[in-house]
């Protein structure tokens, strides 16, 4: 049962990642692309957690934690750049 | 033990004038002469031993690997030359004492002169080929300094450089030749070399060696076609011309040929090359001596001619020819030095050396006129002067030489022609200066020079006459010298009258025809003028200039300052050499089975490739390109996670964020539009290079990963817990097994921070006021949501980094990752709140933080010295702490703390300083408090 | 302390660097005292190391007490001792010179200088291939920071080329080390050498790919033919004491080639032995040619000296390319000479430039020099030495190298080496006569020389006559070093006694 659920969710997450990259590529605007990248980070968290469940190990979870905590900072940096150019002022 | 003192005294002579210059010229001159006089006495003290058949030698090992010894000998040949060098040197010193003007730096001049004397003494006394070469090159150097003595004068500078270049080049050829010679003879010891004639002549490299050695000799002795530097060396003060460029230095080449005569002469090649070169030089020099109008130029070309004469004799090489050569060396040195000094006196007293402005000087300078006439007669080969004797011997040998077979009559004919020319130019010299009325008055009204300035000339002129009348007195030194060259004693007798014979006839022809030739001299000069004047200096300078321009063009072409070009060379080289290795691999895949690919891996790979290609394809749209790069980074971290490398995944993730911030910071200062810079051709080149290198590296990677490797890693896994006290092998490797690497790397990190700080120092960059599409920046500097989130995140991030740090030794984590997390969290505060706000709350410098990190790590390492263990030896143990319980503490954790601090400090040094560039807190050289 | 002697040349500058760098501010004077004292100490330590190594024994220091092949070791043999001594002697001249005022042109000079020494010494001492990479990084970053010292457009541009190319080189280094580790399973050079002896034939290609890529990296550091283009401008732009210290940087590359291809790819490596030889030989000759042209083309004294460094690189690499004991001994004699003398010339160029007002170091007519005689004598000394004119050290070094060449090698080496000497002679005599003989009318207006700067120059250039006087003992040492390098088995046995004994049993 868990296996089936895992496979389904893995497939969906992978599809989501592929779609993120599609959005990142086609845009059309910078914010669209940026959001696509940010969503990719979020989906990666899901992917890592699912992998942990699948391989039955906890070692991956710190990676998920780190993405959750730091992933958005690059997004913030790009946003700030788009708004002000100068990200530290 | 007396021998080494002779060069040592000369060396002393180099220093003495510099030390005594304060005490006046007279004292200085005397003090300089003293060591030379002493050296001359020492030389003479050896004569009895020589006459008794001994060969005084001295040897001291110097560089055995090279075969270079500090070895001197004083055989007859050395004796002849060393007396000449020291004797004439002393006369020159006396002459120079009066010659130099009061304001000229006489001490320096003496010092250079003595340096030259030292090197000449070294050449003629060296008992080791390489030692000889050392002194040989030293003469080039000292002559450079002496020719350029009047350095304000362009001719002097250029003449000096030309002489240095030509004789220096010859010296280099000589080095090659002598190395070959030593190799053939099996030793550089002169005694051995001189006795290895058979082995040397039989060696297949003999012709090459001969050419190289002769190149050295010919350039030094100004043989045709390398003669051209000598006339230009006449820009030197006259004492130098008299000493170096007539009496001694130019004889060094001749000396070398005589010195090596027993070892390398006698072959057909030797005879042909040396004789013909000498003959060409003899005639060429004599012809131009007749045409020149500058007194010193006439003497210079006549010197060239006489050097040619001696060379011819050495080429003929019969015992009597050698005798004649040595005799003429002696004679030439006496009369030519005297003539040069006379010329110098005339120049000194009249202010010109141009024949056109001189004339009728016999009234004003009767003594000088007499002396010049006597020495010029010796030069012309007039009977009862010394020059006659050696010249007649020359005629005799030229007539007797079987060289050139059926054309052997050519030699005596050409020799006579040379004699005719020499009579003509000698006559012209005397007549034009002293007897013919002047066409134009000289700049100064002439009068006789000081008594003592003339003394050297008088002495030498007396010698010319004395030897000419009583040739017997030259027999002893010549006998010794000839014995040294021939290696056997030679029975001979010098006489003025040999009866009516061919040489006498040749002499008579030379005298009569010479006088006639001078009578026709005006026509000859007409004839000479038809040829466009060829200034050797212009040609030489032009050649050097062209060489320089050409090499500059080539260099600029190669080093065009394009980083892309340099990079492609580097990558191309790696590609080529890597591929060569791969080609030798029997099969790419090794024995280890590969893991099966699943859908996740395939998609990950596809995303990564897409991201990489996208980064390149969109590189002109920098922001999109960066986002594509982030995709690659993200997938790489996921890959690390998937293949059980959680430490790497964590590191990659944090590095990814830091990189992104760094690039966003830098992007602000870059031009907002990327022009299309690469041509299609270059794109294809770059694409090809990148793709091939990628394939080579990927193949290498594949080859390595599919092969088992029973390496040192097993040891690390086995010893991680018992030896390092940690379950996380990666961390134990980093902080313990290879802690020294980590120490190095955190130093690198700190250095990177310092380097970037240095780069940003004083850097002022353009700041755009709008984005790429021309929209002005948003007025909202510190968005509210961002500020709130960042403040909430900071304690959380610090907690996480403490957690990651503490568990590091046993579980994924460690100081490096923890440091990055802390740094990123702090940077977020900077972004959200700005520099001003953050600075007020975090009032500390980052450099001390980074350095403290390195310091803690280093101190941890040094701590083990207290226990007598090597640097960085770790210790760990389990401790019971009340309320917390059992806890494991390891020194490695302290080390890791150092890593943590270094990472935080260095990262902030880089990011925060880059960020501060747009604010008043910009980095500057001075520390702000 | 004595048992830690081997690691001291790394730890001492590290600690001193920490002390000097702990804050950016502070007075200059104490920093100078600390920096100079530390460098003097380093000289003393390296003399002790040479004395220890001169016995011929190979000794090592296991960091963290992890024995080879597992831990990192610092290995002391004649070669590494010689290189460390050379570094410290050069550094002393540079640091004293810098105390004449160059150190105040920017921040952190003395600390960075010490860390630079740490990187260089580490590279010379380490017996571990990955650790060599680490020290390459240390010296790269430190040198980049020092190159930027004092700022200015030329430095930033040259520095960019320098750092980008060298970072790419570092990446290649990592790839190469990765391949070698993958193929042999070890990083310790002695262990790797031993494993190559019993390497499965199937892996030889992999090892040679790694080994040759490593050669590219070392070639970049040493500045061999197609990879040297960055060097002249970077060296010419660097502040004088830094440029002088950089004289040893190319020698780090030379050393690495010498070490790796004599130890790892020594005779025991069978078909892989002397992997580098043909490449190094031909490219060295090419370097010699191009460097000679560069010397002739230079219109600035600093650039001229930079090309002279390149000539010395070509000469040394040709010595490596000859691959014989005599050639190695010869190049080891030539190496200290060229390092110290070119270093001294960089310093001298600065002094000359300072007294010539606007003309600076450009080879054009300029103001008369204030200390013309003194500087002229020094220039003559350095110029004659570097051009290979006797009676100075260059002549002996070149003669040794020429003598070491075999008959076929002579055909190439002799003309090129001699022409390089002639080219230097032409260029240097032109420069010297322009600086010292050809000047505008008028009184010299420069400032008198600072004593410290003069000391630095004299200290380095004194090598030229001293190496001649001491030519006997120095060439004996070089000969013994070459013999030691030619016997990797001894080196391996010293580091790995157990495994080698096992093989024999």
mmCIF file of N, CA and C in Angstrom, chain B residues 62-63 65-66 134 137 141 151 157 161 172 176 188 548 551-552 554-555 559 561 566-567 569 577 580-581 584 707-712 715-716 736 738 740-741 754 757-758 762 845 847-848 865 869-871 925 927, chain C residues 4 21-22 24-25 61-66 70 74 104-105 107-108 128 130-131 145 149-150 161 168 185 195 202-203 205 208 226 228-229 279 293 297 299 307 389-390 403 414 418 430 433 437-438 468 471-472 475-476:
data_model
loop_
_atom_site.group_PDB
_atom_site.id
_atom_site.type_symbol
_atom_site.label_atom_id
_atom_site.label_comp_id
_atom_site.label_asym_id
_atom_site.label_seq_id
_atom_site.Cartn_x
_atom_site.Cartn_y
_atom_site.Cartn_z
ATOM 1 N N UNK B 62 87.756 23.397 -7.872
ATOM 2 C CA UNK B 62 86.721 24.414 -7.680
ATOM 3 C C UNK B 62 85.343 23.794 -7.870
ATOM 4 N N UNK B 63 85.004 23.459 -9.079
ATOM 5 C CA UNK B 63 83.729 22.775 -9.314
ATOM 6 C C UNK B 63 84.040 21.458 -10.013
ATOM 7 N N UNK B 65 82.348 18.841 -10.566
ATOM 8 C CA UNK B 65 81.319 18.330 -11.481
ATOM 9 C C UNK B 65 81.474 18.898 -12.871
ATOM 10 N N UNK B 66 81.975 20.116 -12.916
ATOM 11 C CA UNK B 66 82.102 20.791 -14.200
ATOM 12 C C UNK B 66 83.464 20.528 -14.805
ATOM 13 N N UNK B 134 86.145 31.639 -18.545
ATOM 14 C CA UNK B 134 85.615 32.602 -17.572
ATOM 15 C C UNK B 134 86.308 33.949 -17.745
ATOM 16 N N UNK B 137 85.405 35.845 -21.102
ATOM 17 C CA UNK B 137 84.180 36.637 -21.137
ATOM 18 C C UNK B 137 84.313 37.886 -20.279
ATOM 19 N N UNK B 141 83.375 41.953 -20.938
ATOM 20 C CA UNK B 141 82.625 42.813 -20.030
ATOM 21 C C UNK B 141 83.428 44.061 -19.668
ATOM 22 N N UNK B 151 80.364 58.015 -21.442
ATOM 23 C CA UNK B 151 79.035 57.478 -21.701
ATOM 24 C C UNK B 151 78.069 58.513 -22.238
ATOM 25 N N UNK B 157 78.583 54.716 -26.447
ATOM 26 C CA UNK B 157 77.600 53.735 -25.975
ATOM 27 C C UNK B 157 77.356 52.661 -27.010
ATOM 28 N N UNK B 161 78.299 48.645 -26.926
ATOM 29 C CA UNK B 161 77.313 47.565 -27.034
ATOM 30 C C UNK B 161 77.637 46.625 -28.176
ATOM 31 N N UNK B 172 80.350 32.902 -26.401
ATOM 32 C CA UNK B 172 79.402 31.806 -26.209
ATOM 33 C C UNK B 172 79.741 30.641 -27.133
ATOM 34 N N UNK B 176 80.884 26.675 -26.162
ATOM 35 C CA UNK B 176 80.439 25.421 -26.759
ATOM 36 C C UNK B 176 81.643 24.656 -27.292
ATOM 37 N N UNK B 188 89.387 18.992 -18.871
ATOM 38 C CA UNK B 188 89.547 20.401 -19.208
ATOM 39 C C UNK B 188 90.911 20.916 -18.780
ATOM 40 N N UNK B 548 64.465 43.340 -32.759
ATOM 41 C CA UNK B 548 63.629 43.702 -31.614
ATOM 42 C C UNK B 548 62.194 43.958 -32.054
ATOM 43 N N UNK B 551 60.572 40.656 -32.932
ATOM 44 C CA UNK B 551 60.201 39.816 -31.783
ATOM 45 C C UNK B 551 59.067 40.458 -31.006
ATOM 46 N N UNK B 552 59.039 41.784 -31.003
ATOM 47 C CA UNK B 552 57.933 42.430 -30.303
ATOM 48 C C UNK B 552 56.609 42.120 -31.001
ATOM 49 N N UNK B 554 55.897 39.562 -32.799
ATOM 50 C CA UNK B 554 55.536 38.163 -32.581
ATOM 51 C C UNK B 554 54.998 37.967 -31.157
ATOM 52 N N UNK B 555 55.675 38.600 -30.216
ATOM 53 C CA UNK B 555 55.265 38.431 -28.823
ATOM 54 C C UNK B 555 53.866 38.986 -28.598
ATOM 55 N N UNK B 559 50.876 36.883 -27.184
ATOM 56 C CA UNK B 559 50.306 37.284 -25.901
ATOM 57 C C UNK B 559 49.392 38.463 -26.144
ATOM 58 N N UNK B 561 46.733 39.269 -24.787
ATOM 59 C CA UNK B 561 45.972 39.752 -23.650
ATOM 60 C C UNK B 561 44.568 39.191 -23.570
ATOM 61 N N UNK B 566 44.160 32.361 -23.762
ATOM 62 C CA UNK B 566 45.033 31.645 -22.830
ATOM 63 C C UNK B 566 44.319 30.419 -22.268
ATOM 64 N N UNK B 567 43.036 30.633 -21.974
ATOM 65 C CA UNK B 567 42.236 29.559 -21.417
ATOM 66 C C UNK B 567 42.147 28.407 -22.392
ATOM 67 N N UNK B 569 44.221 27.556 -24.635
ATOM 68 C CA UNK B 569 45.479 26.805 -24.656
ATOM 69 C C UNK B 569 45.537 25.834 -23.493
ATOM 70 N N UNK B 577 46.446 15.880 -23.650
ATOM 71 C CA UNK B 577 47.187 14.931 -22.834
ATOM 72 C C UNK B 577 46.246 13.916 -22.179
ATOM 73 N N UNK B 580 45.360 11.380 -24.817
ATOM 74 C CA UNK B 580 46.451 10.441 -25.106
ATOM 75 C C UNK B 580 46.431 9.282 -24.116
ATOM 76 N N UNK B 581 46.199 9.602 -22.845
ATOM 77 C CA UNK B 581 46.111 8.539 -21.860
ATOM 78 C C UNK B 581 44.929 7.614 -22.146
ATOM 79 N N UNK B 584 45.145 4.842 -24.677
ATOM 80 C CA UNK B 584 45.891 3.629 -24.336
ATOM 81 C C UNK B 584 45.072 2.659 -23.495
ATOM 82 N N UNK B 707 36.002 0.815 -11.978
ATOM 83 C CA UNK B 707 37.105 -0.060 -11.574
ATOM 84 C C UNK B 707 37.184 -0.088 -10.058
ATOM 85 N N UNK B 708 37.474 -1.278 -9.524
ATOM 86 C CA UNK B 708 37.634 -1.385 -8.077
ATOM 87 C C UNK B 708 38.960 -0.771 -7.675
ATOM 88 N N UNK B 709 38.952 -0.278 -6.445
ATOM 89 C CA UNK B 709 40.181 0.374 -6.018
ATOM 90 C C UNK B 709 40.406 0.006 -4.568
ATOM 91 N N UNK B 710 41.397 -0.857 -4.347
ATOM 92 C CA UNK B 710 41.688 -1.298 -2.997
ATOM 93 C C UNK B 710 42.651 -0.325 -2.385
ATOM 94 N N UNK B 711 42.108 0.789 -1.994
ATOM 95 C CA UNK B 711 42.995 1.852 -1.576
ATOM 96 C C UNK B 711 43.013 2.049 -0.094
ATOM 97 N N UNK B 712 43.433 3.241 0.249
ATOM 98 C CA UNK B 712 43.589 3.572 1.651
ATOM 99 C C UNK B 712 42.242 3.811 2.320
ATOM 100 N N UNK B 715 41.131 1.673 5.264
ATOM 101 C CA UNK B 715 41.751 2.006 6.546
ATOM 102 C C UNK B 715 40.947 3.073 7.276
ATOM 103 N N UNK B 716 40.480 4.062 6.514
ATOM 104 C CA UNK B 716 39.724 5.143 7.140
ATOM 105 C C UNK B 716 38.433 4.612 7.739
ATOM 106 N N UNK B 736 40.416 14.923 11.097
ATOM 107 C CA UNK B 736 41.432 14.156 11.795
ATOM 108 C C UNK B 736 42.434 13.503 10.849
ATOM 109 N N UNK B 738 42.865 13.653 7.702
ATOM 110 C CA UNK B 738 43.451 14.645 6.798
ATOM 111 C C UNK B 738 43.145 16.052 7.283
ATOM 112 N N UNK B 740 45.086 18.180 8.245
ATOM 113 C CA UNK B 740 46.061 19.145 7.744
ATOM 114 C C UNK B 740 45.583 19.763 6.434
ATOM 115 N N UNK B 741 44.930 18.947 5.601
ATOM 116 C CA UNK B 741 44.331 19.487 4.369
ATOM 117 C C UNK B 741 43.294 20.535 4.719
ATOM 118 N N UNK B 754 40.591 37.796 2.341
ATOM 119 C CA UNK B 754 41.559 38.891 2.368
ATOM 120 C C UNK B 754 41.833 39.409 0.965
ATOM 121 N N UNK B 757 38.941 41.393 -0.266
ATOM 122 C CA UNK B 757 38.964 42.678 0.423
ATOM 123 C C UNK B 757 39.972 43.614 -0.232
ATOM 124 N N UNK B 758 41.126 43.058 -0.570
ATOM 125 C CA UNK B 758 42.168 43.858 -1.211
ATOM 126 C C UNK B 758 41.706 44.344 -2.583
ATOM 127 N N UNK B 762 39.557 50.525 -2.473
ATOM 128 C CA UNK B 762 39.754 51.603 -3.447
ATOM 129 C C UNK B 762 38.983 51.416 -4.744
ATOM 130 N N UNK B 845 34.430 43.272 13.179
ATOM 131 C CA UNK B 845 35.087 43.027 11.892
ATOM 132 C C UNK B 845 35.045 41.532 11.593
ATOM 133 N N UNK B 847 37.329 40.019 9.516
ATOM 134 C CA UNK B 847 38.676 39.450 9.375
ATOM 135 C C UNK B 847 39.134 38.770 10.668
ATOM 136 N N UNK B 848 38.972 39.426 11.839
ATOM 137 C CA UNK B 848 39.401 38.732 13.062
ATOM 138 C C UNK B 848 38.650 37.431 13.287
ATOM 139 N N UNK B 865 51.681 19.150 20.624
ATOM 140 C CA UNK B 865 53.113 19.225 20.898
ATOM 141 C C UNK B 865 53.386 19.139 22.394
ATOM 142 N N UNK B 869 53.432 14.806 20.850
ATOM 143 C CA UNK B 869 52.942 14.104 19.646
ATOM 144 C C UNK B 869 53.039 15.043 18.454
ATOM 145 N N UNK B 870 52.991 14.472 17.242
ATOM 146 C CA UNK B 870 53.071 15.338 16.058
ATOM 147 C C UNK B 870 51.898 16.309 15.964
ATOM 148 N N UNK B 871 52.118 17.338 15.167
ATOM 149 C CA UNK B 871 51.128 18.382 14.911
ATOM 150 C C UNK B 871 49.792 17.762 14.525
ATOM 151 N N UNK B 925 41.429 50.937 2.942
ATOM 152 C CA UNK B 925 42.685 50.425 3.459
ATOM 153 C C UNK B 925 42.713 50.547 4.982
ATOM 154 N N UNK B 927 41.410 50.816 8.775
ATOM 155 C CA UNK B 927 40.359 50.199 9.565
ATOM 156 C C UNK B 927 39.488 51.290 10.162
ATOM 157 N N UNK C 4 59.875 18.350 15.704
ATOM 158 C CA UNK C 4 58.881 18.975 14.839
ATOM 159 C C UNK C 4 59.517 19.834 13.756
ATOM 160 N N UNK C 21 47.578 38.949 11.061
ATOM 161 C CA UNK C 21 46.324 39.216 10.362
ATOM 162 C C UNK C 21 45.154 39.375 11.308
ATOM 163 N N UNK C 22 45.397 39.238 12.609
ATOM 164 C CA UNK C 22 44.247 39.181 13.521
ATOM 165 C C UNK C 22 43.412 40.452 13.473
ATOM 166 N N UNK C 24 43.027 44.322 11.091
ATOM 167 C CA UNK C 24 43.530 44.931 9.888
ATOM 168 C C UNK C 24 44.410 46.137 10.211
ATOM 169 N N UNK C 25 44.079 46.793 11.323
ATOM 170 C CA UNK C 25 44.791 48.040 11.627
ATOM 171 C C UNK C 25 46.094 47.776 12.339
ATOM 172 N N UNK C 61 57.541 13.436 8.577
ATOM 173 C CA UNK C 61 56.786 13.879 9.745
ATOM 174 C C UNK C 61 55.339 13.526 9.467
ATOM 175 N N UNK C 62 54.772 12.643 10.294
ATOM 176 C CA UNK C 62 53.405 12.198 10.051
ATOM 177 C C UNK C 62 52.445 13.113 10.793
ATOM 178 N N UNK C 63 51.649 13.862 10.064
ATOM 179 C CA UNK C 63 50.721 14.788 10.708
ATOM 180 C C UNK C 63 49.593 14.029 11.357
ATOM 181 N N UNK C 64 49.235 14.451 12.565
ATOM 182 C CA UNK C 64 48.173 13.777 13.298
ATOM 183 C C UNK C 64 48.598 12.376 13.694
ATOM 184 N N UNK C 65 49.897 12.072 13.557
ATOM 185 C CA UNK C 65 50.430 10.766 13.901
ATOM 186 C C UNK C 65 49.813 9.648 13.070
ATOM 187 N N UNK C 66 49.203 9.963 11.966
ATOM 188 C CA UNK C 66 48.691 8.921 11.066
ATOM 189 C C UNK C 66 49.805 8.553 10.105
ATOM 190 N N UNK C 70 48.550 6.277 5.025
ATOM 191 C CA UNK C 70 47.172 6.711 5.296
ATOM 192 C C UNK C 70 47.075 8.187 5.629
ATOM 193 N N UNK C 74 54.899 15.039 5.755
ATOM 194 C CA UNK C 74 55.849 15.992 5.202
ATOM 195 C C UNK C 74 57.166 15.239 5.078
ATOM 196 N N UNK C 104 53.315 49.441 3.036
ATOM 197 C CA UNK C 104 52.261 50.358 3.477
ATOM 198 C C UNK C 104 51.314 50.753 2.360
ATOM 199 N N UNK C 105 51.554 50.236 1.171
ATOM 200 C CA UNK C 105 50.713 50.603 0.037
ATOM 201 C C UNK C 105 49.320 49.983 0.098
ATOM 202 N N UNK C 107 46.695 46.865 2.537
ATOM 203 C CA UNK C 107 46.495 46.256 3.855
ATOM 204 C C UNK C 107 47.153 44.884 3.919
ATOM 205 N N UNK C 108 47.447 44.491 5.132
ATOM 206 C CA UNK C 108 47.797 43.102 5.447
ATOM 207 C C UNK C 108 49.017 42.538 4.746
ATOM 208 N N UNK C 128 52.300 14.187 -0.174
ATOM 209 C CA UNK C 128 50.958 13.710 -0.471
ATOM 210 C C UNK C 128 50.413 14.522 -1.628
ATOM 211 N N UNK C 130 47.322 15.073 -2.756
ATOM 212 C CA UNK C 130 46.192 15.971 -2.528
ATOM 213 C C UNK C 130 46.626 17.150 -1.661
ATOM 214 N N UNK C 131 47.501 16.873 -0.722
ATOM 215 C CA UNK C 131 47.993 17.955 0.115
ATOM 216 C C UNK C 131 48.773 18.966 -0.722
ATOM 217 N N UNK C 145 46.314 37.749 -3.679
ATOM 218 C CA UNK C 145 46.124 38.895 -2.793
ATOM 219 C C UNK C 145 47.334 39.815 -2.834
ATOM 220 N N UNK C 149 48.196 43.927 -4.160
ATOM 221 C CA UNK C 149 48.684 44.870 -3.165
ATOM 222 C C UNK C 149 49.014 46.207 -3.813
ATOM 223 N N UNK C 150 48.421 47.249 -3.271
ATOM 224 C CA UNK C 150 48.682 48.571 -3.830
ATOM 225 C C UNK C 150 47.691 48.977 -4.897
ATOM 226 N N UNK C 161 43.567 37.623 -14.988
ATOM 227 C CA UNK C 161 44.064 36.540 -15.838
ATOM 228 C C UNK C 161 44.744 35.476 -14.998
ATOM 229 N N UNK C 168 41.314 27.495 -13.033
ATOM 230 C CA UNK C 168 41.054 26.419 -13.991
ATOM 231 C C UNK C 168 42.104 25.330 -13.819
ATOM 232 N N UNK C 185 44.407 4.029 -5.895
ATOM 233 C CA UNK C 185 43.865 3.858 -4.554
ATOM 234 C C UNK C 185 44.678 4.523 -3.466
ATOM 235 N N UNK C 195 52.835 1.409 -5.835
ATOM 236 C CA UNK C 195 51.711 0.697 -6.455
ATOM 237 C C UNK C 195 51.828 0.664 -7.967
ATOM 238 N N UNK C 202 46.174 -3.065 -17.621
ATOM 239 C CA UNK C 202 44.924 -2.523 -18.143
ATOM 240 C C UNK C 202 44.699 -1.094 -17.657
ATOM 241 N N UNK C 203 45.298 -0.723 -16.517
ATOM 242 C CA UNK C 203 45.068 0.608 -15.954
ATOM 243 C C UNK C 203 46.114 1.642 -16.356
ATOM 244 N N UNK C 205 46.764 3.179 -19.005
ATOM 245 C CA UNK C 205 46.260 4.335 -19.742
ATOM 246 C C UNK C 205 45.634 5.359 -18.815
ATOM 247 N N UNK C 208 48.292 7.143 -16.981
ATOM 248 C CA UNK C 208 49.039 8.101 -17.791
ATOM 249 C C UNK C 208 48.162 9.307 -18.116
ATOM 250 N N UNK C 226 52.908 26.769 -24.129
ATOM 251 C CA UNK C 226 51.660 27.466 -24.497
ATOM 252 C C UNK C 226 50.914 27.989 -23.266
ATOM 253 N N UNK C 228 52.303 30.011 -20.705
ATOM 254 C CA UNK C 228 52.993 31.047 -19.923
ATOM 255 C C UNK C 228 52.470 32.450 -20.202
ATOM 256 N N UNK C 229 51.535 32.591 -21.131
ATOM 257 C CA UNK C 229 51.206 33.928 -21.637
ATOM 258 C C UNK C 229 50.771 34.913 -20.560
ATOM 259 N N UNK C 279 57.508 15.548 -23.621
ATOM 260 C CA UNK C 279 56.744 16.809 -23.607
ATOM 261 C C UNK C 279 57.564 17.924 -23.027
ATOM 262 N N UNK C 293 62.810 35.757 -27.448
ATOM 263 C CA UNK C 293 62.172 36.809 -28.246
ATOM 264 C C UNK C 293 61.522 37.832 -27.332
ATOM 265 N N UNK C 297 62.073 41.822 -27.021
ATOM 266 C CA UNK C 297 60.992 42.735 -27.370
ATOM 267 C C UNK C 297 60.643 43.692 -26.233
ATOM 268 N N UNK C 299 60.161 46.479 -23.664
ATOM 269 C CA UNK C 299 60.512 47.898 -23.643
ATOM 270 C C UNK C 299 60.458 48.464 -22.232
ATOM 271 N N UNK C 307 60.553 38.268 -18.542
ATOM 272 C CA UNK C 307 60.949 37.326 -19.587
ATOM 273 C C UNK C 307 62.228 36.588 -19.215
ATOM 274 N N UNK C 389 77.057 35.473 -17.964
ATOM 275 C CA UNK C 389 78.433 35.894 -18.199
ATOM 276 C C UNK C 389 79.278 35.568 -16.983
ATOM 277 N N UNK C 390 80.477 35.108 -17.196
ATOM 278 C CA UNK C 390 81.358 34.891 -16.061
ATOM 279 C C UNK C 390 81.817 36.216 -15.509
ATOM 280 N N UNK C 403 77.028 20.817 -20.365
ATOM 281 C CA UNK C 403 77.864 19.641 -20.288
ATOM 282 C C UNK C 403 77.037 18.384 -20.046
ATOM 283 N N UNK C 414 72.286 23.426 -26.949
ATOM 284 C CA UNK C 414 73.397 24.372 -26.975
ATOM 285 C C UNK C 414 73.065 25.639 -27.739
ATOM 286 N N UNK C 418 72.585 29.152 -25.745
ATOM 287 C CA UNK C 418 73.575 30.202 -25.987
ATOM 288 C C UNK C 418 72.910 31.422 -26.605
ATOM 289 N N UNK C 430 71.452 46.992 -23.652
ATOM 290 C CA UNK C 430 70.683 48.131 -24.143
ATOM 291 C C UNK C 430 70.006 48.852 -22.975
ATOM 292 N N UNK C 433 72.695 50.534 -20.673
ATOM 293 C CA UNK C 433 73.338 51.739 -21.190
ATOM 294 C C UNK C 433 72.328 52.871 -21.277
ATOM 295 N N UNK C 437 73.780 55.443 -18.771
ATOM 296 C CA UNK C 437 74.672 56.250 -19.587
ATOM 297 C C UNK C 437 73.945 57.325 -20.371
ATOM 298 N N UNK C 438 72.683 57.049 -20.695
ATOM 299 C CA UNK C 438 72.027 57.939 -21.616
ATOM 300 C C UNK C 438 70.931 58.667 -20.867
ATOM 301 N N UNK C 468 79.389 31.399 -6.934
ATOM 302 C CA UNK C 468 80.603 31.037 -7.660
ATOM 303 C C UNK C 468 81.678 30.611 -6.679
ATOM 304 N N UNK C 471 80.825 27.374 -5.372
ATOM 305 C CA UNK C 471 80.343 26.473 -6.421
ATOM 306 C C UNK C 471 80.656 25.015 -6.108
ATOM 307 N N UNK C 472 81.813 24.775 -5.500
ATOM 308 C CA UNK C 472 82.176 23.394 -5.194
ATOM 309 C C UNK C 472 81.168 22.722 -4.288
ATOM 310 N N UNK C 475 77.565 22.543 -5.800
ATOM 311 C CA UNK C 475 77.353 21.540 -6.848
ATOM 312 C C UNK C 475 77.484 20.129 -6.279
ATOM 313 N N UNK C 476 78.281 19.976 -5.223
ATOM 314 C CA UNK C 476 78.304 18.668 -4.563
ATOM 315 C C UNK C 476 76.923 18.325 -4.018
#
